[in-house]
Structure formats: C-alpha cells, structure tokens
PDB file of C-alpha atoms and ligand atoms in Angstrom:
ATOM      1  CA  UNK A   1      27.964  71.233  -8.891  1.00  0.00           C
ATOM      2  CA  UNK A   2      25.734  72.403 -11.556  1.00  0.00           C
ATOM      3  CA  UNK A   3      25.479  69.715 -14.229  1.00  0.00           C
ATOM      4  CA  UNK A   4      27.274  70.402 -17.468  1.00  0.00           C
ATOM      5  CA  UNK A   5      25.592  71.783 -20.787  1.00  0.00           C
ATOM      6  CA  UNK A   6      24.453  69.364 -22.969  1.00  0.00           C
ATOM      7  CA  UNK A   7      27.155  68.107 -25.536  1.00  0.00           C
ATOM      8  CA  UNK A   8      27.235  68.265 -29.423  1.00  0.00           C
ATOM      9  CA  UNK A   9      27.612  65.210 -31.573  1.00  0.00           C
ATOM     10  CA  UNK A  10      31.301  65.294 -33.420  1.00  0.00           C
ATOM     11  CA  UNK A  11      32.418  62.756 -35.765  1.00  0.00           C
ATOM     12  CA  UNK A  12      35.135  61.079 -34.024  1.00  0.00           C
ATOM     13  CA  UNK A  13      37.213  58.671 -35.528  1.00  0.00           C
ATOM     14  CA  UNK A  14      34.102  58.393 -38.433  1.00  0.00           C
ATOM     15  CA  UNK A  15      31.414  58.070 -35.956  1.00  0.00           C
ATOM     16  CA  UNK A  16      29.103  60.445 -34.641  1.00  0.00           C
ATOM     17  CA  UNK A  17      30.422  61.003 -30.718  1.00  0.00           C
ATOM     18  CA  UNK A  18      30.480  63.305 -27.945  1.00  0.00           C
ATOM     19  CA  UNK A  19      33.064  64.117 -25.427  1.00  0.00           C
ATOM     20  CA  UNK A  20      31.502  62.902 -22.632  1.00  0.00           C
ATOM     21  CA  UNK A  21      32.424  59.428 -23.862  1.00  0.00           C
ATOM     22  CA  UNK A  22      35.551  60.538 -25.660  1.00  0.00           C
ATOM     23  CA  UNK A  23      37.445  62.903 -23.241  1.00  0.00           C
ATOM     24  CA  UNK A  24      39.316  60.045 -22.044  1.00  0.00           C
ATOM     25  CA  UNK A  25      40.131  58.495 -24.796  1.00  0.00           C
ATOM     26  CA  UNK A  26      43.529  57.622 -24.448  1.00  0.00           C
ATOM     27  CA  UNK A  27      43.198  56.203 -21.203  1.00  0.00           C
ATOM     28  CA  UNK A  28      40.645  54.425 -22.570  1.00  0.00           C
ATOM     29  CA  UNK A  29      42.356  53.047 -25.789  1.00  0.00           C
ATOM     30  CA  UNK A  30      45.177  51.859 -23.414  1.00  0.00           C
ATOM     31  CA  UNK A  31      42.767  50.296 -20.545  1.00  0.00           C
ATOM     32  CA  UNK A  32      44.300  46.979 -19.529  1.00  0.00           C
ATOM     33  CA  UNK A  33      42.198  43.940 -19.562  1.00  0.00           C
ATOM     34  CA  UNK A  34      42.567  40.993 -17.344  1.00  0.00           C
ATOM     35  CA  UNK A  35      41.542  37.775 -18.333  1.00  0.00           C
ATOM     36  CA  UNK A  36      38.699  37.031 -17.021  1.00  0.00           C
ATOM     37  CA  UNK A  37      36.897  40.657 -17.597  1.00  0.00           C
ATOM     38  CA  UNK A  38      33.190  40.368 -18.966  1.00  0.00           C
ATOM     39  CA  UNK A  39      32.238  43.226 -20.788  1.00  0.00           C
ATOM     40  CA  UNK A  40      28.594  44.410 -21.522  1.00  0.00           C
ATOM     41  CA  UNK A  41      28.493  46.338 -24.867  1.00  0.00           C
ATOM     42  CA  UNK A  42      24.989  47.114 -25.994  1.00  0.00           C
ATOM     43  CA  UNK A  43      23.628  49.941 -28.740  1.00  0.00           C
ATOM     44  CA  UNK A  44      22.463  52.758 -25.922  1.00  0.00           C
ATOM     45  CA  UNK A  45      18.477  52.258 -24.797  1.00  0.00           C
ATOM     46  CA  UNK A  46      18.723  48.116 -25.500  1.00  0.00           C
ATOM     47  CA  UNK A  47      18.614  46.739 -22.230  1.00  0.00           C
ATOM     48  CA  UNK A  48      22.178  47.569 -20.635  1.00  0.00           C
ATOM     49  CA  UNK A  49      21.335  47.886 -17.523  1.00  0.00           C
ATOM     50  CA  UNK A  50      19.022  44.939 -17.251  1.00  0.00           C
ATOM     51  CA  UNK A  51      21.952  42.808 -18.597  1.00  0.00           C
ATOM     52  CA  UNK A  52      24.251  44.478 -16.598  1.00  0.00           C
ATOM     53  CA  UNK A  53      22.153  43.440 -13.252  1.00  0.00           C
ATOM     54  CA  UNK A  54      21.720  40.165 -14.423  1.00  0.00           C
ATOM     55  CA  UNK A  55      25.378  39.418 -14.508  1.00  0.00           C
ATOM     56  CA  UNK A  56      25.989  41.254 -11.094  1.00  0.00           C
ATOM     57  CA  UNK A  57      23.506  39.014  -9.461  1.00  0.00           C
ATOM     58  CA  UNK A  58      24.858  35.625 -11.341  1.00  0.00           C
ATOM     59  CA  UNK A  59      28.243  36.439  -9.886  1.00  0.00           C
ATOM     60  CA  UNK A  60      27.511  38.553  -6.993  1.00  0.00           C
ATOM     61  CA  UNK A  61      24.331  37.525  -5.748  1.00  0.00           C
ATOM     62  CA  UNK A  62      25.273  34.648  -3.172  1.00  0.00           C
ATOM     63  CA  UNK A  63      28.721  36.536  -1.784  1.00  0.00           C
ATOM     64  CA  UNK A  64      27.210  40.682  -1.917  1.00  0.00           C
ATOM     65  CA  UNK A  65      23.931  39.753  -0.859  1.00  0.00           C
ATOM     66  CA  UNK A  66      21.956  43.242  -2.258  1.00  0.00           C
ATOM     67  CA  UNK A  67      21.203  44.080   1.346  1.00  0.00           C
ATOM     68  CA  UNK A  68      24.608  44.321   2.355  1.00  0.00           C
ATOM     69  CA  UNK A  69      26.084  46.606  -1.028  1.00  0.00           C
ATOM     70  CA  UNK A  70      25.560  50.085  -0.395  1.00  0.00           C
ATOM     71  CA  UNK A  71      26.871  50.320  -3.933  1.00  0.00           C
ATOM     72  CA  UNK A  72      24.264  51.959  -6.920  1.00  0.00           C
ATOM     73  CA  UNK A  73      24.711  49.173  -9.708  1.00  0.00           C
ATOM     74  CA  UNK A  74      26.340  51.819 -12.303  1.00  0.00           C
ATOM     75  CA  UNK A  75      29.453  51.967  -9.772  1.00  0.00           C
ATOM     76  CA  UNK A  76      29.455  48.735  -9.385  1.00  0.00           C
ATOM     77  CA  UNK A  77      29.177  48.252 -13.339  1.00  0.00           C
ATOM     78  CA  UNK A  78      31.240  50.796 -14.931  1.00  0.00           C
ATOM     79  CA  UNK A  79      31.226  52.333 -18.025  1.00  0.00           C
ATOM     80  CA  UNK A  80      34.042  52.318 -19.607  1.00  0.00           C
ATOM     81  CA  UNK A  81      34.517  55.467 -22.086  1.00  0.00           C
ATOM     82  CA  UNK A  82      32.143  57.675 -19.960  1.00  0.00           C
ATOM     83  CA  UNK A  83      34.087  61.008 -18.678  1.00  0.00           C
ATOM     84  CA  UNK A  84      31.455  63.499 -17.565  1.00  0.00           C
ATOM     85  CA  UNK A  85      32.474  66.436 -15.572  1.00  0.00           C
ATOM     86  CA  UNK A  86      32.530  66.396 -11.856  1.00  0.00           C
ATOM     87  CA  UNK A  87      32.073  62.308 -11.745  1.00  0.00           C
ATOM     88  CA  UNK A  88      34.521  59.824 -11.604  1.00  0.00           C
ATOM     89  CA  UNK A  89      35.389  58.107 -15.087  1.00  0.00           C
ATOM     90  CA  UNK A  90      34.312  54.719 -15.522  1.00  0.00           C
ATOM     91  CA  UNK A  91      38.279  53.570 -16.487  1.00  0.00           C
ATOM     92  CA  UNK A  92      38.874  54.786 -13.161  1.00  0.00           C
ATOM     93  CA  UNK A  93      35.767  53.142 -11.320  1.00  0.00           C
ATOM     94  CA  UNK A  94      37.230  49.647 -13.278  1.00  0.00           C
ATOM     95  CA  UNK A  95      40.799  50.143 -11.480  1.00  0.00           C
ATOM     96  CA  UNK A  96      39.168  50.816  -8.633  1.00  0.00           C
ATOM     97  CA  UNK A  97      37.273  47.514  -8.799  1.00  0.00           C
ATOM     98  CA  UNK A  98      38.363  44.778  -6.336  1.00  0.00           C
ATOM     99  CA  UNK A  99      35.882  42.267  -6.939  1.00  0.00           C
ATOM    100  CA  UNK A 100      36.424  38.925  -9.568  1.00  0.00           C
ATOM    101  CA  UNK A 101      35.414  38.977 -12.782  1.00  0.00           C
ATOM    102  CA  UNK A 102      34.894  42.642 -13.290  1.00  0.00           C
ATOM    103  CA  UNK A 103      31.869  43.305 -15.202  1.00  0.00           C
ATOM    104  CA  UNK A 104      32.415  46.321 -17.721  1.00  0.00           C
ATOM    105  CA  UNK A 105      29.486  48.518 -19.303  1.00  0.00           C
ATOM    106  CA  UNK A 106      30.204  49.635 -22.784  1.00  0.00           C
ATOM    107  CA  UNK A 107      28.253  51.366 -25.900  1.00  0.00           C
ATOM    108  CA  UNK A 108      31.469  51.211 -28.257  1.00  0.00           C
ATOM    109  CA  UNK A 109      31.141  50.467 -31.748  1.00  0.00           C
ATOM    110  CA  UNK A 110      33.075  46.895 -31.834  1.00  0.00           C
ATOM    111  CA  UNK A 111      36.078  48.732 -33.914  1.00  0.00           C
ATOM    112  CA  UNK A 112      36.652  51.116 -31.217  1.00  0.00           C
ATOM    113  CA  UNK A 113      36.391  48.544 -28.153  1.00  0.00           C
ATOM    114  CA  UNK A 114      40.041  48.684 -26.795  1.00  0.00           C
ATOM    115  CA  UNK A 115      42.326  45.959 -27.883  1.00  0.00           C
ATOM    116  CA  UNK A 116      43.691  44.355 -25.024  1.00  0.00           C
ATOM    117  CA  UNK A 117      40.513  43.033 -24.624  1.00  0.00           C
ATOM    118  CA  UNK A 118      40.553  40.796 -27.889  1.00  0.00           C
ATOM    119  CA  UNK A 119      44.029  40.236 -26.698  1.00  0.00           C
ATOM    120  CA  UNK A 120      43.343  38.610 -23.185  1.00  0.00           C
ATOM    121  CA  UNK A 121      40.251  36.729 -25.080  1.00  0.00           C
ATOM    122  CA  UNK A 122      37.450  37.966 -22.681  1.00  0.00           C
ATOM    123  CA  UNK A 123      34.362  36.960 -22.153  1.00  0.00           C
ATOM    124  CA  UNK A 124      31.379  39.648 -24.233  1.00  0.00           C
ATOM    125  CA  UNK A 125      28.202  39.683 -23.814  1.00  0.00           C
ATOM    126  CA  UNK A 126      26.689  41.496 -26.703  1.00  0.00           C
ATOM    127  CA  UNK A 127      22.576  42.933 -26.020  1.00  0.00           C
ATOM    128  CA  UNK A 128      20.780  44.339 -29.023  1.00  0.00           C
ATOM    129  CA  UNK A 129      16.973  45.114 -29.342  1.00  0.00           C
ATOM    130  CA  UNK A 130      14.725  46.531 -31.891  1.00  0.00           C
ATOM    131  CA  UNK A 131      15.184  49.483 -33.408  1.00  0.00           C
ATOM    132  CA  UNK A 132      11.954  50.874 -33.095  1.00  0.00           C
ATOM    133  CA  UNK A 133      11.734  50.575 -29.057  1.00  0.00           C
ATOM    134  CA  UNK A 134      15.048  51.507 -29.277  1.00  0.00           C
ATOM    135  CA  UNK A 135      13.773  54.753 -30.676  1.00  0.00           C
ATOM    136  CA  UNK A 136      11.558  55.585 -28.178  1.00  0.00           C
ATOM    137  CA  UNK A 137      13.323  54.541 -25.344  1.00  0.00           C
ATOM    138  CA  UNK A 138      16.295  56.734 -26.786  1.00  0.00           C
ATOM    139  CA  UNK A 139      13.400  59.691 -27.277  1.00  0.00           C
ATOM    140  CA  UNK A 140      12.471  59.723 -23.905  1.00  0.00           C
ATOM    141  CA  UNK A 141      16.138  59.419 -21.917  1.00  0.00           C
ATOM    142  CA  UNK A 142      17.225  61.832 -24.143  1.00  0.00           C
ATOM    143  CA  UNK A 143      15.007  64.056 -22.912  1.00  0.00           C
ATOM    144  CA  UNK A 144      15.545  63.465 -18.862  1.00  0.00           C
ATOM    145  CA  UNK A 145      19.399  62.881 -19.639  1.00  0.00           C
ATOM    146  CA  UNK A 146      21.850  65.733 -20.285  1.00  0.00           C
ATOM    147  CA  UNK A 147      24.364  63.471 -21.751  1.00  0.00           C
ATOM    148  CA  UNK A 148      22.566  63.839 -25.395  1.00  0.00           C
ATOM    149  CA  UNK A 149      21.975  66.741 -27.705  1.00  0.00           C
ATOM    150  CA  UNK A 150      18.125  67.860 -27.097  1.00  0.00           C
ATOM    151  CA  UNK A 151      16.021  65.015 -28.877  1.00  0.00           C
ATOM    152  CA  UNK A 152      13.271  68.291 -30.173  1.00  0.00           C
ATOM    153  CA  UNK A 153      10.274  66.817 -31.459  1.00  0.00           C
ATOM    154  CA  UNK A 154       9.884  62.890 -32.156  1.00  0.00           C
ATOM    155  CA  UNK A 155       9.519  63.303 -35.455  1.00  0.00           C
ATOM    156  CA  UNK A 156      12.932  64.828 -35.736  1.00  0.00           C
ATOM    157  CA  UNK A 157      14.175  62.861 -33.238  1.00  0.00           C
ATOM    158  CA  UNK A 158      13.432  59.710 -35.311  1.00  0.00           C
ATOM    159  CA  UNK A 159      14.445  60.910 -38.617  1.00  0.00           C
ATOM    160  CA  UNK A 160      18.088  61.534 -36.996  1.00  0.00           C
ATOM    161  CA  UNK A 161      17.718  58.200 -35.259  1.00  0.00           C
ATOM    162  CA  UNK A 162      17.533  56.261 -38.871  1.00  0.00           C
ATOM    163  CA  UNK A 163      20.513  58.744 -40.659  1.00  0.00           C
ATOM    164  CA  UNK A 164      22.773  57.452 -37.361  1.00  0.00           C
ATOM    165  CA  UNK A 165      22.830  61.251 -35.999  1.00  0.00           C
ATOM    166  CA  UNK A 166      22.870  59.697 -32.531  1.00  0.00           C
ATOM    167  CA  UNK A 167      26.076  59.159 -30.136  1.00  0.00           C
ATOM    168  CA  UNK A 168      27.685  55.964 -31.025  1.00  0.00           C
ATOM    169  CA  UNK A 169      26.263  56.421 -34.557  1.00  0.00           C
ATOM    170  CA  UNK A 170      23.890  54.246 -36.628  1.00  0.00           C
ATOM    171  CA  UNK A 171      21.783  51.593 -34.554  1.00  0.00           C
ATOM    172  CA  UNK A 172      22.494  49.231 -37.666  1.00  0.00           C
ATOM    173  CA  UNK A 173      25.968  49.888 -37.753  1.00  0.00           C
ATOM    174  CA  UNK A 174      26.467  48.547 -34.205  1.00  0.00           C
ATOM    175  CA  UNK A 175      24.304  45.546 -34.131  1.00  0.00           C
ATOM    176  CA  UNK A 176      25.597  44.533 -37.669  1.00  0.00           C
ATOM    177  CA  UNK A 177      29.345  45.492 -36.756  1.00  0.00           C
ATOM    178  CA  UNK A 178      28.975  43.092 -33.276  1.00  0.00           C
ATOM    179  CA  UNK A 179      26.899  40.162 -35.264  1.00  0.00           C
ATOM    180  CA  UNK A 180      30.203  40.136 -37.358  1.00  0.00           C
ATOM    181  CA  UNK A 181      32.482  39.716 -34.943  1.00  0.00           C
ATOM    182  CA  UNK A 182      30.489  37.206 -33.068  1.00  0.00           C
ATOM    183  CA  UNK A 183      31.297  35.466 -36.703  1.00  0.00           C
ATOM    184  CA  UNK A 184      35.159  35.380 -35.802  1.00  0.00           C
ATOM    185  CA  UNK A 185      35.026  35.634 -31.881  1.00  0.00           C
ATOM    186  CA  UNK A 186      33.328  32.644 -30.160  1.00  0.00           C
ATOM    187  CA  UNK A 187      33.718  34.561 -26.723  1.00  0.00           C
ATOM    188  CA  UNK A 188      31.039  36.975 -27.884  1.00  0.00           C
ATOM    189  CA  UNK A 189      27.705  35.709 -26.739  1.00  0.00           C
ATOM    190  CA  UNK A 190      24.936  37.647 -28.839  1.00  0.00           C
ATOM    191  CA  UNK A 191      21.498  38.293 -27.199  1.00  0.00           C
ATOM    192  CA  UNK A 192      18.577  39.802 -28.042  1.00  0.00           C
ATOM    193  CA  UNK A 193      16.098  42.159 -25.597  1.00  0.00           C
ATOM    194  CA  UNK A 194      13.262  40.366 -26.984  1.00  0.00           C
ATOM    195  CA  UNK A 195      14.736  37.104 -25.953  1.00  0.00           C
ATOM    196  CA  UNK A 196      15.076  37.554 -22.537  1.00  0.00           C
ATOM    197  CA  UNK A 197      11.675  39.724 -22.314  1.00  0.00           C
ATOM    198  CA  UNK A 198       9.950  36.574 -24.214  1.00  0.00           C
ATOM    199  CA  UNK A 199      11.663  33.949 -21.642  1.00  0.00           C
ATOM    200  CA  UNK A 200      14.565  34.774 -18.969  1.00  0.00           C
ATOM    201  CA  UNK A 201      15.040  31.975 -17.819  1.00  0.00           C
ATOM    202  CA  UNK A 202      15.862  29.850 -20.940  1.00  0.00           C
ATOM    203  CA  UNK A 203      18.164  33.058 -21.408  1.00  0.00           C
ATOM    204  CA  UNK A 204      19.525  33.235 -18.117  1.00  0.00           C
ATOM    205  CA  UNK A 205      20.494  29.495 -18.769  1.00  0.00           C
ATOM    206  CA  UNK A 206      22.176  29.785 -22.192  1.00  0.00           C
ATOM    207  CA  UNK A 207      24.177  32.658 -20.562  1.00  0.00           C
ATOM    208  CA  UNK A 208      25.468  30.639 -17.781  1.00  0.00           C
ATOM    209  CA  UNK A 209      26.016  28.148 -20.369  1.00  0.00           C
ATOM    210  CA  UNK A 210      28.436  30.336 -21.636  1.00  0.00           C
ATOM    211  CA  UNK A 211      29.890  32.408 -18.887  1.00  0.00           C
ATOM    212  CA  UNK A 212      30.756  28.555 -17.641  1.00  0.00           C
ATOM    213  CA  UNK A 213      28.549  29.111 -13.861  1.00  0.00           C
ATOM    214  CA  UNK A 214      26.142  26.861 -12.585  1.00  0.00           C
ATOM    215  CA  UNK A 215      23.702  28.085 -10.485  1.00  0.00           C
ATOM    216  CA  UNK A 216      21.319  26.660  -7.650  1.00  0.00           C
ATOM    217  CA  UNK A 217      17.762  26.264  -8.409  1.00  0.00           C
ATOM    218  CA  UNK A 218      17.271  28.749  -5.298  1.00  0.00           C
ATOM    219  CA  UNK A 219      19.906  30.846  -6.384  1.00  0.00           C
ATOM    220  CA  UNK A 220      18.389  31.340  -9.847  1.00  0.00           C
ATOM    221  CA  UNK A 221      15.111  31.844  -8.729  1.00  0.00           C
ATOM    222  CA  UNK A 222      16.283  34.483  -6.654  1.00  0.00           C
ATOM    223  CA  UNK A 223      18.243  36.337  -9.779  1.00  0.00           C
ATOM    224  CA  UNK A 224      14.786  35.876 -11.215  1.00  0.00           C
ATOM    225  CA  UNK A 225      13.070  37.918  -8.677  1.00  0.00           C
ATOM    226  CA  UNK A 226      15.517  40.448  -8.469  1.00  0.00           C
ATOM    227  CA  UNK A 227      15.913  41.528 -12.359  1.00  0.00           C
ATOM    228  CA  UNK A 228      12.028  41.633 -12.334  1.00  0.00           C
ATOM    229  CA  UNK A 229      10.858  45.191 -13.921  1.00  0.00           C
ATOM    230  CA  UNK A 230       9.215  46.303 -11.497  1.00  0.00           C
ATOM    231  CA  UNK A 231      11.892  45.172  -8.422  1.00  0.00           C
ATOM    232  CA  UNK A 232      14.712  46.857 -10.478  1.00  0.00           C
ATOM    233  CA  UNK A 233      12.611  49.614 -10.551  1.00  0.00           C
ATOM    234  CA  UNK A 234      11.585  49.677  -7.063  1.00  0.00           C
ATOM    235  CA  UNK A 235      15.584  49.406  -5.953  1.00  0.00           C
ATOM    236  CA  UNK A 236      17.640  52.459  -5.636  1.00  0.00           C
ATOM    237  CA  UNK A 237      20.512  50.638  -6.686  1.00  0.00           C
ATOM    238  CA  UNK A 238      19.059  49.781 -10.144  1.00  0.00           C
ATOM    239  CA  UNK A 239      16.764  52.361 -10.963  1.00  0.00           C
ATOM    240  CA  UNK A 240      19.745  55.535 -11.466  1.00  0.00           C
ATOM    241  CA  UNK A 241      18.535  57.321  -8.015  1.00  0.00           C
ATOM    242  CA  UNK A 242      21.414  60.066  -8.427  1.00  0.00           C
ATOM    243  CA  UNK A 243      22.434  58.635 -11.664  1.00  0.00           C
ATOM    244  CA  UNK A 244      24.958  61.011 -13.646  1.00  0.00           C
ATOM    245  CA  UNK A 245      23.116  63.712 -15.753  1.00  0.00           C
ATOM    246  CA  UNK A 246      19.505  62.338 -15.361  1.00  0.00           C
ATOM    247  CA  UNK A 247      16.513  63.776 -14.406  1.00  0.00           C
ATOM    248  CA  UNK A 248      14.173  60.858 -13.562  1.00  0.00           C
ATOM    249  CA  UNK A 249      11.182  63.417 -12.803  1.00  0.00           C
ATOM    250  CA  UNK A 250      11.412  64.131 -16.242  1.00  0.00           C
ATOM    251  CA  UNK A 251      11.463  60.764 -17.336  1.00  0.00           C
ATOM    252  CA  UNK A 252      12.033  57.359 -15.359  1.00  0.00           C
ATOM    253  CA  UNK A 253      15.215  55.543 -16.277  1.00  0.00           C
ATOM    254  CA  UNK A 254      13.606  52.441 -15.528  1.00  0.00           C
ATOM    255  CA  UNK A 255      10.336  53.764 -17.907  1.00  0.00           C
ATOM    256  CA  UNK A 256       8.076  50.850 -19.500  1.00  0.00           C
ATOM    257  CA  UNK A 257      10.268  47.905 -20.069  1.00  0.00           C
ATOM    258  CA  UNK A 258       8.462  46.799 -22.715  1.00  0.00           C
ATOM    259  CA  UNK A 259       8.527  45.001 -26.041  1.00  0.00           C
ATOM    260  CA  UNK A 260       6.647  46.726 -28.231  1.00  0.00           C
ATOM    261  CA  UNK A 261       5.979  50.100 -26.849  1.00  0.00           C
ATOM    262  CA  UNK A 262       6.594  52.076 -30.293  1.00  0.00           C
ATOM    263  CA  UNK A 263       3.236  51.179 -31.029  1.00  0.00           C
ATOM    264  CA  UNK A 264       2.404  53.914 -29.112  1.00  0.00           C
ATOM    265  CA  UNK A 265       4.774  56.342 -30.897  1.00  0.00           C
ATOM    266  CA  UNK A 266       4.806  55.625 -34.237  1.00  0.00           C
ATOM    267  CA  UNK A 267       2.640  56.555 -37.040  1.00  0.00           C
ATOM    268  CA  UNK A 268       1.401  53.876 -39.391  1.00  0.00           C
ATOM    269  CA  UNK A 269       3.826  55.840 -42.142  1.00  0.00           C
ATOM    270  CA  UNK A 270       6.508  56.322 -40.050  1.00  0.00           C
ATOM    271  CA  UNK A 271       6.164  52.527 -38.960  1.00  0.00           C
ATOM    272  CA  UNK A 272       6.444  51.461 -42.589  1.00  0.00           C
ATOM    273  CA  UNK A 273       9.382  53.874 -42.938  1.00  0.00           C
ATOM    274  CA  UNK A 274      11.768  52.270 -40.481  1.00  0.00           C
ATOM    275  CA  UNK A 275      10.830  48.875 -40.905  1.00  0.00           C
ATOM    276  CA  UNK A 276      12.194  49.582 -45.296  1.00  0.00           C
ATOM    277  CA  UNK A 277      15.109  51.889 -43.891  1.00  0.00           C
ATOM    278  CA  UNK A 278      16.131  48.580 -41.852  1.00  0.00           C
ATOM    279  CA  UNK A 279      15.278  45.953 -43.712  1.00  0.00           C
ATOM    280  CA  UNK A 280      18.186  45.651 -46.373  1.00  0.00           C
ATOM    281  CA  UNK A 281      20.753  46.350 -43.930  1.00  0.00           C
ATOM    282  CA  UNK A 282      19.584  43.651 -41.332  1.00  0.00           C
ATOM    283  CA  UNK A 283      18.417  40.720 -43.201  1.00  0.00           C
ATOM    284  CA  UNK A 284      21.558  40.648 -45.481  1.00  0.00           C
ATOM    285  CA  UNK A 285      23.570  40.569 -42.268  1.00  0.00           C
ATOM    286  CA  UNK A 286      21.353  37.773 -41.951  1.00  0.00           C
ATOM    287  CA  UNK A 287      19.740  39.739 -38.433  1.00  0.00           C
ATOM    288  CA  UNK A 288      16.153  39.492 -37.526  1.00  0.00           C
ATOM    289  CA  UNK A 289      14.821  41.177 -35.103  1.00  0.00           C
ATOM    290  CA  UNK A 290      11.136  41.057 -33.665  1.00  0.00           C
ATOM    291  CA  UNK A 291       9.302  44.056 -32.967  1.00  0.00           C
ATOM    292  CA  UNK A 292       6.309  42.510 -30.964  1.00  0.00           C
ATOM    293  CA  UNK A 293       6.100  39.203 -28.829  1.00  0.00           C
TER     294      UNK A 293
HETATM  295  P1  A3P B 301      12.232  51.856 -22.227  1.00  0.00           P
HETATM  296  O1  A3P B 301      12.286  53.109 -21.604  1.00  0.00           O
HETATM  297  O2  A3P B 301      11.346  51.274 -23.330  1.00  0.00           O
HETATM  298  O3  A3P B 301      11.097  50.838 -20.763  1.00  0.00           O
HETATM  299  P2  A3P B 301      19.558  50.862 -21.364  1.00  0.00           P
HETATM  300  O4  A3P B 301      19.381  49.986 -19.789  1.00  0.00           O
HETATM  301  O5  A3P B 301      20.759  49.932 -22.512  1.00  0.00           O
HETATM  302  O6  A3P B 301      19.667  52.033 -21.350  1.00  0.00           O
HETATM  303  O7  A3P B 301      17.901  50.287 -21.671  1.00  0.00           O
HETATM  304  C1  A3P B 301      17.269  50.601 -21.101  1.00  0.00           C
HETATM  305  C2  A3P B 301      15.440  50.160 -21.181  1.00  0.00           C
HETATM  306  O8  A3P B 301      15.942  48.995 -20.530  1.00  0.00           O
HETATM  307  C3  A3P B 301      14.445  51.154 -20.617  1.00  0.00           C
HETATM  308  O9  A3P B 301      13.501  50.805 -21.673  1.00  0.00           O
HETATM  309  C4  A3P B 301      14.417  50.247 -19.445  1.00  0.00           C
HETATM  310  O10 A3P B 301      12.971  50.238 -18.981  1.00  0.00           O
HETATM  311  C5  A3P B 301      14.496  48.862 -19.890  1.00  0.00           C
HETATM  312  N1  A3P B 301      14.721  47.630 -18.765  1.00  0.00           N
HETATM  313  C6  A3P B 301      15.621  47.929 -17.856  1.00  0.00           C
HETATM  314  N2  A3P B 301      15.531  46.716 -17.187  1.00  0.00           N
HETATM  315  C7  A3P B 301      14.437  46.126 -17.061  1.00  0.00           C
HETATM  316  C8  A3P B 301      13.982  45.015 -17.077  1.00  0.00           C
HETATM  317  N3  A3P B 301      14.884  44.641 -16.011  1.00  0.00           N
HETATM  318  N4  A3P B 301      13.242  44.158 -17.512  1.00  0.00           N
HETATM  319  C9  A3P B 301      13.105  45.157 -18.852  1.00  0.00           C
HETATM  320  N5  A3P B 301      12.839  46.207 -19.229  1.00  0.00           N
HETATM  321  C10 A3P B 301      14.166  46.906 -18.681  1.00  0.00           C
END
C-alpha cells in the first residue's frame, strides 16, 4: 500500500495534532487500562524508544530473550494513539497483548491522557529531553517520517518548534504539564534523557526502585548491553526497520543518540534565542535541563 500523504496540523481541543494521532480518538479516550499497565510518555524525540526498550528488557529480558522473539519493539510496546491507514491501530495492538505488564507508549500531553490510567493508578514513566536536542532530532526525523508535516529548512523548522507549531503542541507545555502532574500523582517517575545518557546504571536502579523490580547483577549487565545505542542501532527489532511511515534511507531512526548534537546545527544567535525563549517557562516551573554533559 502506498504511504498516505503527510498530514496537516490542526487544532485538536487546544493542541496542534495530526489525524494520525486523533483519528481513533473515541477508542483512545474510552481505553480500559489495567492496574498493572505501565505507560511510557514523552514529547516526540525525547528518548521514547530507549525507555521502551529498557522497560521491555527489565520485564521480559528473562522470559522473552530477544533471540526468541521476532516482534519488533513498536509492536511489543504499542503507541496508544497511533492511527495510520494501512497499519494496525495502537489501541488494538494493546488489546491484543497477552503479556503482563502491558507496556504502552504515548506522546499525549498530560491533559489528554485517558482517565482510566489515573483511575487505575497506573505507573507512568515520563522522559524529558532538552529542547535543543529535541528540535534537531525532530528536524531529521520529520525528513524521514511522513507522519509529520514537511520540516522545510532548519531555521524555519526551529522557529515553528519554538512557537509550538508541532504535533503534540509546544515542547515546554508538554514537559511542564507532566512535571506539574508529578507533584500530585506519586506513580509518575520523571526522568531526563541527559541523566540516562550520563549514567544509565544509576537511572535503571532508580527506575527499578520505582517499579518495585529487583534485578540480579547478571540481568542488569545484560540489559545495559542490550540498550546501548550501537546495539539498538544494529538490532532490527529496535531500529524501526519496517517502522510505519519511515524511510530509513533518508535518515536512520537511531541517528546520533548524543547530548549536545544541537551544537552541530544551531548558530550562536539561534542558541541564544532558544535559551531566552525557554528560560522563563521552564525555570518558573522548577525544571532544569542540561544541554551538555
Ligand atoms: P537523535 O535523533 O538525537 O539521535 P524517540 O524514541 O523519542 O523518537 O527519540 C529518538 C531519539 O532517541 C534519537 O535521537 C535516537 O537516536 C535516540 N535514542 C534512541 N535509542 C537510544 C539509545 N539507546 N541511546 C541514546 N539515544 C537513543
């Protein structure tokens, strides 16, 4: 089947979205969560896949060794609101999961999360990444993925990114919305891409503490190896080979995996403008992002 044309952004209940994430809305809104479901929530390009695979290996590394599964990660950890013609809907993929816990990916801003997850007190992991690296990653991704409008040139893309003219709305509203939710919802574990990058072992220990999972030294070692950037890049089950709406020849999904790649794209003026733009919104919420390690 031919890929559908790139979607337009439109105002969906006050947030810019595309039809690929809203067409199945009634079913998403009425989703029935189970208490042991685990949600991985992020703004796009913030390390979602990394976190999904980490969770997948923590829970299923022992019972479903990679060599015994032929299911790509995007089917093992379905994308709740995804609704792309010619591909199974995320909500239906979740319904078909027979494993426990079910791992569920979403990019929804906090106010759109289906009620059922809060009612069931589900554990949620939110991953946030600094806006400069998100913008660069998103720019390359938008070239290769027809799930997003055409990115155009870098400068124009960056301006629109800062104005929040992206699917799922403005980056700062997303990270701040989820950060504020964390203050009142204890089952939300908020992590930073930069912290994962700095010390994955420490972050995994904290994550396991939150999840109530204990790993043997051997299990932890094997997970750390599996989720390394180069290993995920070489692994056809995690690198989005045959991923919906992606052309990996244009740009690989597993692109650089670094903190600070923005320095290869931003001019000094763009960098200053970006710092100024986000300072107020982020600081007043009590959030702090590192743009280099
Ligand atoms: P870059 O484009 O900067 O390389 P998402 O999964 O939310 O779409 O995020 C994709 C970004 O996470 C990409 O960033 C990708 O390379 C990075 N990423 C994926 N797996 C990673 C890993 N194991 N280690 C570091 N970065 C990873």
